[in-house]
């Protein structure tokens, strides 16, 4: 069996000019990065602003397991399947981060015969967007420390600096550091640390901005520190907004590539799916809606995190109205949620499937609470039995969710035509009545409580002392009327990663509330959320190489 990278290297790509031309993008609106990738000018959106939007499809999933679900693969395969049945379709995805690529995942561009290409470029430096965000973020860190060193005109308390540095790599040794050591001219000594770049608020801002002007406004209001008298210090006050925006002038433009079957794809932005909202850029999504009849997008992790944030944050800010949601699941993953070890997932086990089905059931229930029609896509494995598939069809139908089999990993777009036809049928027959699940003007505690009870199934929320103090502070500063971005384990509906399936009788503990004033949301931290991952015992990087003829190996 060919590896993902081998399949990608055999792809018959079309020149990106040809892909763009098929969408109606003019050559003058393209900035080429070689023959197969390009940035698209924001002028396209201005030119097409009066054109009706296409249909928007969100691909989400059950809580992830070691068995795998295949969300990105399903996204790509669905977009190709829609094109095969005659629907002008684009896919919009996040850009992969180098850290996870060299750590565990080894690549994030789909899989099998449902990939975006050029796969190697997308998974490595691509068009440099993440590097630009890294540079802008660290420029702000340098300006902040320089301001302190040069007299501290803004009266910043060095113990209350919120702005850490970033690097797009998994490097646990940098989580906590001390800067400013050495001579007097080397800066003011203080504790600092690094996060991974995709956790930067600048990444979240890039993905929520609706224009260059909106990007600048959001950057300007980021809070980076507090003064000795507890007042917030913003980027505007440091006179840094213009310089940071300048570094992002190209990064804000969506990146155009293609799938293995030449379906157009925007891959743009990659915010952390925990500490941020985990969706590709608003600009790429909105531009795609003007350029095609159907747009397939996705959100990070399971529907309890990704879909909830997509609906309550991205759609709220961008005035998007999703027409359908696809929940990806596998029989194997549901049996894992039902308590079966990874080594035993190939055996038929209806009792475990019945137990694990509760996880899928809860996600279906949740998406319907947002008023969006649901289709369940079962990512097909050879070990699935008819009895197991019939169980899922029957129980999902009882909840009003259509079930389709997806075979896109093995058969590309052809394996996604059944899924595509069903989704078109659902969109045409079941109008979406989308609405966010909470009122943004409710109190911070009320909004978090709504998410915990309605989406996770919790009995309630417990706030730690630090979180309660922070809630009071943000209320006093008038910064409480914002959406909530929950930072929670992806492996469970609860905040305990060991509680699989559909847990009940639990409470969610919120330890801390962080302000992302530029992005426009408050982050509620539960459990032990890591903003700088570490490498595993055997990193994926150990098995990567490039041969003399230029062939890349190990980027699976």
XYZ file of C-alpha atoms in Angstrom:
556
model
C 0.000 0.000 0.000
C 1.336 3.415 -0.958
C 1.954 5.923 1.809
C 0.176 9.287 1.810
C 3.290 11.070 0.616
C 3.769 8.566 -2.236
C 0.175 9.044 -3.362
C 0.606 12.823 -3.197
C 3.833 12.711 -5.198
C 2.051 10.845 -8.006
C -0.733 13.446 -8.232
C -1.459 15.036 -11.605
C -1.668 18.629 -10.458
C -2.949 21.402 -12.687
C -1.170 24.769 -12.798
C -2.668 26.921 -10.069
C -3.512 29.566 -12.695
C -5.873 27.016 -14.255
C -7.483 26.190 -10.893
C -7.963 29.912 -10.223
C -9.370 30.519 -13.705
C -12.017 27.858 -13.140
C -13.157 29.791 -10.070
C -13.309 33.096 -11.931
C -10.207 34.546 -10.246
C -8.291 36.852 -12.564
C -4.526 36.524 -13.094
C -3.975 40.003 -11.685
C -5.590 38.781 -8.427
C -3.053 35.961 -8.018
C 0.355 36.059 -6.354
C 2.152 32.898 -7.472
C 4.339 30.780 -5.191
C 5.621 28.480 -7.924
C 3.302 26.567 -10.269
C 0.956 24.948 -7.762
C 0.209 27.415 -4.986
C -0.766 31.064 -4.879
C -2.078 33.774 -2.630
C -5.349 35.414 -3.653
C -5.846 39.164 -3.385
C -8.565 40.434 -1.060
C -9.768 42.446 -4.057
C -11.591 39.277 -5.169
C -13.982 39.530 -2.236
C -14.585 43.223 -2.923
C -15.280 42.457 -6.592
C -17.763 39.700 -5.751
C -19.309 41.176 -2.594
C -22.796 41.459 -4.154
C -22.812 37.859 -5.428
C -25.004 35.459 -3.370
C -23.132 33.096 -1.070
C -22.910 29.374 -1.764
C -23.923 26.687 0.722
C -21.685 26.183 3.780
C -21.018 22.675 5.118
C -19.162 22.107 8.398
C -17.287 18.826 8.868
C -16.860 17.940 12.538
C -16.451 14.685 14.473
C -16.930 12.636 17.608
C -14.328 13.024 20.373
C -11.020 11.810 18.885
C -9.587 8.422 19.863
C -6.376 6.483 19.122
C -8.454 4.542 16.562
C -8.732 7.628 14.339
C -11.757 9.291 12.745
C -10.548 10.923 9.491
C -12.160 14.365 9.666
C -9.822 16.165 7.234
C -9.842 13.164 4.886
C -13.655 13.258 4.892
C -13.650 17.014 4.271
C -11.394 16.683 1.232
C -13.195 13.600 -0.091
C -16.595 15.258 0.298
C -15.487 18.313 -1.670
C -14.244 16.047 -4.462
C -17.458 13.987 -4.323
C -19.579 17.134 -4.656
C -17.613 18.150 -7.734
C -18.087 14.648 -9.177
C -21.867 15.052 -8.987
C -21.663 18.409 -10.746
C -21.575 20.876 -7.853
C -19.000 23.671 -8.045
C -17.230 23.132 -4.726
C -14.249 24.325 -2.712
C -12.753 23.054 0.518
C -11.319 25.374 3.175
C -8.846 24.016 5.729
C -6.360 25.145 8.358
C -2.626 25.289 7.721
C -0.641 22.539 9.504
C 1.768 23.569 12.262
C 5.368 22.373 12.027
C 5.416 21.342 15.691
C 2.834 18.523 15.476
C 4.115 17.551 12.005
C 7.571 16.764 13.391
C 6.133 15.474 16.665
C 3.336 12.941 16.356
C 1.126 13.579 13.323
C 3.751 13.731 10.591
C 1.408 15.653 8.270
C -2.084 17.155 8.188
C -3.352 17.388 4.627
C -5.877 14.541 4.547
C -4.959 10.965 3.738
C -5.019 8.218 1.154
C -6.752 9.373 -2.028
C -8.398 12.352 -0.299
C -5.551 14.825 0.151
C -4.673 18.404 -0.661
C -1.503 18.982 -2.663
C 1.357 19.875 -2.945
C 1.303 17.908 0.309
C 4.983 18.377 1.180
C 4.815 22.165 0.781
C 1.573 22.463 2.746
C 3.031 20.476 5.645
C 6.354 22.327 5.688
C 6.874 26.080 5.190
C 3.984 26.536 2.697
C 3.713 30.284 1.912
C 5.301 31.449 5.167
C 2.123 32.597 6.940
C 2.982 30.934 10.252
C 6.515 32.328 10.099
C 5.058 35.822 9.590
C 2.831 35.379 12.637
C 5.811 34.134 14.673
C 7.817 37.210 13.673
C 4.995 39.656 14.380
C 4.330 38.073 17.779
C 7.996 38.174 18.783
C 8.437 41.727 17.501
C 5.741 42.733 19.974
C 7.571 40.852 22.757
C 10.802 42.689 21.863
C 9.059 46.086 21.787
C 7.442 45.384 25.143
C 10.734 44.456 26.826
C 12.443 47.417 25.184
C 9.754 49.762 26.516
C 10.443 48.464 30.021
C 14.218 48.823 29.566
C 13.955 52.359 28.169
C 12.174 53.854 31.184
C 8.746 52.173 31.319
C 6.699 55.265 30.488
C 3.462 53.239 30.693
C 4.195 52.099 34.273
C 3.991 48.388 33.361
C 4.267 45.886 36.193
C 6.918 43.381 35.065
C 5.160 40.667 37.093
C 1.952 41.160 35.133
C 3.151 40.832 31.550
C 0.724 38.599 29.655
C 2.617 38.392 26.354
C 4.874 35.336 26.043
C 7.049 34.501 23.050
C 6.203 31.895 20.395
C 7.881 29.309 18.182
C 6.245 26.970 15.656
C 7.878 23.894 17.113
C 7.215 21.460 19.964
C 9.920 22.417 22.492
C 9.027 21.713 26.116
C 12.338 23.182 27.352
C 11.076 26.652 26.418
C 7.796 26.536 28.337
C 9.295 28.498 31.235
C 12.390 30.672 30.845
C 14.058 33.747 32.348
C 14.943 36.688 30.100
C 17.106 39.759 30.695
C 19.993 38.004 32.432
C 23.504 39.363 32.028
C 24.643 42.979 32.076
C 22.547 46.062 32.802
C 22.133 46.719 29.093
C 20.722 43.241 28.465
C 17.232 44.089 29.690
C 15.144 43.678 32.817
C 15.282 40.145 34.276
C 11.874 38.493 34.496
C 10.176 35.148 34.070
C 8.887 34.450 30.555
C 8.097 31.477 28.330
C 7.225 30.255 24.859
C 3.948 29.003 23.414
C 3.571 27.306 20.047
C 2.797 29.857 17.302
C -0.662 28.475 16.566
C -1.605 29.393 20.159
C -0.727 33.061 19.521
C -3.569 35.530 19.743
C -2.255 36.998 16.498
C -3.078 33.699 14.771
C -6.618 33.844 16.145
C -6.920 37.447 14.987
C -5.681 36.641 11.478
C -8.377 33.978 11.244
C -11.208 36.174 12.533
C -10.343 39.409 10.698
C -12.686 40.415 7.875
C -10.278 42.913 6.254
C -6.840 44.453 6.691
C -8.413 47.350 8.592
C -10.230 44.934 10.909
C -6.934 43.071 11.449
C -5.241 46.318 12.502
C -8.047 47.255 14.872
C -7.954 43.830 16.519
C -4.158 43.900 16.882
C -4.311 47.383 18.377
C -6.636 46.355 21.192
C -4.699 43.259 22.291
C -3.876 43.463 26.002
C -0.227 42.575 26.615
C 0.299 43.589 30.257
C -1.136 45.465 33.230
C 0.169 48.532 35.026
C 1.005 48.808 38.710
C -2.480 50.276 39.232
C -4.147 47.327 37.415
C -4.925 49.045 34.112
C -4.591 47.078 30.846
C -1.807 47.994 28.399
C -2.625 47.548 24.701
C -0.596 47.247 21.510
C -1.874 50.660 20.436
C -0.361 52.184 23.589
C 3.012 50.663 22.631
C 2.736 52.208 19.136
C 3.292 48.738 17.670
C 0.085 48.197 15.664
C 1.425 49.443 12.344
C 4.630 47.404 12.413
C 2.840 44.175 13.347
C 0.229 44.710 10.631
C 2.966 45.352 8.085
C 4.488 41.944 8.808
C 1.090 40.339 8.160
C 0.246 42.141 4.901
C 0.739 38.964 2.831
C -0.234 36.413 5.480
C -3.783 37.801 5.546
C -4.360 36.696 1.931
C -5.857 33.174 1.487
C -3.670 30.434 -0.002
C -5.050 28.590 -3.034
C -4.050 24.968 -3.738
C -5.926 21.874 -4.986
C -6.910 18.327 -4.043
C -5.618 15.159 -5.711
C -8.564 15.482 -8.118
C -7.991 19.215 -8.764
C -10.816 20.505 -6.553
C -9.853 24.056 -5.452
C -8.807 24.418 -1.819
C -8.140 27.426 0.415
C -5.709 26.513 3.204
C -5.341 29.531 5.437
C -4.635 30.065 9.126
C -4.307 27.464 11.858
C -5.350 28.619 15.346
C -4.907 26.218 18.251
C -8.137 24.263 18.703
C -7.962 24.572 22.496
C -6.692 28.006 23.470
C -8.269 29.544 20.344
C -11.213 28.635 18.115
C -9.605 26.041 15.795
C -11.026 27.161 12.430
C -9.527 28.342 9.151
C -9.746 32.053 8.320
C -12.996 33.966 7.945
C -11.590 35.608 4.812
C -10.914 32.263 3.112
C -14.360 30.941 4.024
C -16.229 34.063 2.930
C -14.240 34.323 -0.304
C -14.904 30.657 -1.082
C -18.639 31.238 -0.576
C -18.495 33.861 -3.362
C -16.427 31.679 -5.692
C -18.341 28.384 -5.473
C -21.789 26.897 -4.928
C -20.732 24.661 -2.040
C -17.987 25.223 0.546
C -16.776 22.422 2.815
C -14.943 23.549 5.943
C -13.995 21.992 9.280
C -13.214 22.815 12.901
C -10.629 21.302 15.251
C -11.180 18.219 17.432
C -14.687 16.910 18.193
C -17.952 18.794 17.901
C -17.932 19.696 21.622
C -14.916 21.954 20.980
C -14.579 22.653 17.252
C -18.207 22.835 16.175
C -19.279 24.784 19.264
C -16.565 27.395 18.637
C -17.288 27.459 14.920
C -20.950 28.214 15.658
C -20.562 30.500 18.680
C -17.394 32.383 17.703
C -16.567 32.220 13.991
C -20.147 32.296 12.675
C -21.126 35.000 15.170
C -18.248 37.314 14.171
C -18.429 36.617 10.424
C -22.247 36.470 10.109
C -22.009 32.967 8.607
C -25.058 30.697 8.400
C -24.026 27.035 8.006
C -26.447 24.923 5.956
C -25.405 21.473 7.174
C -23.014 19.760 9.583
C -21.322 16.424 8.920
C -20.264 14.441 11.995
C -17.463 12.010 11.159
C -17.258 8.762 13.114
C -15.868 5.268 12.684
C -17.183 2.002 14.043
C -13.713 1.401 15.486
C -13.605 4.735 17.342
C -17.082 4.242 18.798
C -16.092 0.785 20.066
C -13.041 2.446 21.631
C -15.399 4.897 23.369
C -17.273 1.783 24.517
C -14.212 0.454 26.311
C -12.548 -1.787 23.708
C -8.741 -1.656 23.564
C -7.141 -0.530 20.304
C -5.754 -4.035 19.702
C -9.256 -5.579 19.734
C -11.136 -3.096 17.545
C -11.178 -5.345 14.477
C -13.592 -7.790 16.151
C -17.359 -7.301 15.930
C -18.647 -6.051 19.291
C -22.194 -4.732 19.296
C -22.285 -4.239 23.063
C -19.221 -1.967 22.973
C -20.632 -0.137 19.954
C -23.897 0.396 21.832
C -21.974 1.785 24.818
C -19.732 4.037 22.725
C -22.585 5.230 20.493
C -23.591 7.620 23.278
C -20.681 9.862 22.265
C -22.015 10.195 18.720
C -25.552 10.550 20.040
C -24.557 13.542 22.183
C -22.793 15.268 19.272
C -25.865 14.823 17.051
C -28.026 16.274 19.811
C -25.646 19.221 20.226
C -25.490 20.200 16.557
C -29.291 20.078 16.352
C -29.429 22.527 19.290
C -27.792 25.085 16.973
C -30.573 24.542 14.412
C -28.289 22.950 11.808
C -29.273 19.763 9.886
C -26.983 16.783 10.607
C -25.498 14.038 8.446
C -23.368 11.302 10.042
C -20.481 10.121 7.855
C -19.153 6.711 8.811
C -15.558 6.502 7.644
C -15.434 2.992 6.243
C -13.007 0.283 7.415
C -12.762 -3.275 6.004
C -13.408 -4.695 9.485
C -16.831 -3.007 9.840
C -19.644 -5.586 9.870
C -23.153 -5.148 8.474
C -24.614 -5.673 11.931
C -22.520 -2.791 13.305
C -23.387 -0.486 10.401
C -27.095 -1.350 10.656
C -26.998 -0.485 14.371
C -25.658 2.986 13.575
C -28.115 3.566 10.722
C -31.069 2.628 12.931
C -30.101 4.671 15.976
C -28.998 7.772 14.070
C -32.255 7.714 12.071
C -34.177 7.687 15.349
C -32.447 10.999 16.149
C -33.300 12.481 12.750
C -29.755 12.231 11.396
C -29.019 10.731 7.996
C -26.168 8.188 7.855
C -23.849 7.670 4.882
C -20.751 5.570 4.345
C -17.579 7.391 3.314
C -14.940 5.504 1.343
C -12.870 8.497 0.270
C -9.568 7.332 1.800
C -9.453 4.374 -0.594
C -11.437 5.739 -3.553
C -11.168 9.533 -3.483
C -14.090 11.527 -4.866
C -15.804 8.425 -6.211
C -15.934 7.080 -2.669
C -17.642 10.305 -1.577
C -20.430 10.612 -4.164
C -23.034 8.829 -2.003
C -22.165 11.174 0.860
C -22.280 14.213 -1.463
C -25.724 13.302 -2.858
C -27.145 12.803 0.610
C -25.798 16.136 1.861
C -27.212 18.013 -1.138
C -30.560 16.303 -0.514
C -30.502 17.310 3.167
C -29.548 20.925 2.382
C -32.335 21.216 -0.197
C -35.008 19.582 1.976
C -34.115 20.756 5.507
C -33.489 24.514 5.772
C -31.007 25.519 8.451
C -32.325 27.541 11.386
C -28.893 28.334 12.745
C -28.474 30.358 15.900
C -25.703 30.531 18.557
C -26.437 28.680 21.776
C -25.975 31.617 24.166
C -26.503 35.370 24.308
C -23.115 37.103 24.179
C -24.418 39.749 26.600
C -25.052 37.200 29.358
C -22.596 37.077 32.251
C -19.326 35.170 31.877
C -20.480 32.517 34.350
C -23.821 32.101 32.579
C -22.179 31.635 29.170
C -19.718 29.056 30.477
C -22.540 27.309 32.323
C -24.634 27.090 29.154
C -21.774 25.485 27.202
C -20.953 23.049 30.007
C -24.539 21.943 30.582
C -25.951 22.062 27.055
C -22.925 20.911 25.033
C -20.896 18.765 27.436
C -23.799 17.385 29.476
C -22.309 18.564 32.790
C -24.340 19.042 35.944
C -22.716 22.437 36.480
C -19.511 24.483 36.700
C -17.126 25.095 39.584
C -14.962 28.229 39.381
C -11.598 28.344 41.133
C -10.528 31.376 43.166
C -8.292 32.676 40.361
C -11.097 32.378 37.812
C -13.548 34.241 40.082
C -11.076 37.108 40.571
C -10.504 37.313 36.827
C -14.235 37.345 36.087
C -14.628 40.286 38.477
C -11.677 42.081 36.846
C -13.056 41.687 33.305
C -16.487 42.809 34.458
C -14.953 45.929 36.031
C -13.022 46.622 32.801
C -16.186 46.190 30.698
C -14.667 43.233 28.836
C -17.203 40.592 29.804
C -19.618 40.844 26.849
C -17.595 38.549 24.619
C -18.000 34.976 23.357
C -16.360 32.214 25.396
C -13.580 30.046 23.990
C -13.423 26.876 26.083
C -10.010 25.256 26.616
C -10.797 21.645 27.478
C -9.485 18.172 26.769
C -10.477 16.983 23.287
C -10.730 13.330 24.338
C -13.883 13.564 26.453
C -17.131 15.505 26.556
C -16.111 16.277 30.153
C -12.928 17.979 31.362
C -11.507 14.570 32.368
C -9.829 12.808 29.401
C -10.449 9.372 30.938
C -14.257 9.712 30.783
C -15.071 8.335 27.338
C -18.411 7.760 25.633
C -21.234 9.905 27.040
C -20.345 10.622 30.667
C -22.898 11.937 33.158
C -22.955 13.207 36.714
C -19.833 15.323 36.321
C -19.049 18.993 36.867
C -16.601 21.153 34.893
C -13.900 23.008 36.828
C -12.725 26.340 35.400
C -9.293 27.233 36.760
C -8.537 30.421 34.886
C -10.079 32.975 32.498
C -7.778 34.629 29.966
C -8.594 37.714 27.942
C -8.050 37.738 24.177
C -9.249 41.286 23.621
C -8.007 41.484 20.038
C -9.540 38.192 18.981
C -12.650 39.274 20.854
C -13.211 36.332 23.180
C -12.491 35.120 26.709
C -10.676 31.799 27.167
C -11.925 29.560 29.972
C -9.222 27.064 30.955
C -10.163 23.691 32.377
C -7.853 20.798 33.216
C -4.191 20.917 32.213
C -4.160 22.639 28.834
C -0.718 22.796 27.187
C 0.159 25.813 25.022
C 3.653 24.503 24.182
C 3.535 20.775 23.352
C 6.504 18.464 23.799
C 7.920 15.814 21.498
C 7.147 12.090 21.995
C 9.792 9.483 22.778
C 10.224 8.798 19.048
C 9.286 11.996 17.145
C 7.987 11.721 13.591
C 11.021 13.846 12.655
C 13.315 10.866 13.354
C 11.868 9.035 10.354
C 11.900 11.919 7.846
C 14.460 12.540 5.150
C 14.995 13.965 1.677
C 16.796 11.905 -0.972
C 19.299 13.225 -3.492
C 16.633 13.272 -6.214
C 14.436 15.502 -4.038
C 12.018 12.778 -2.925
C 10.683 13.321 0.594
C 10.125 10.302 2.822
C 8.555 9.904 6.246
C 6.064 12.806 5.979
C 3.226 10.260 6.048
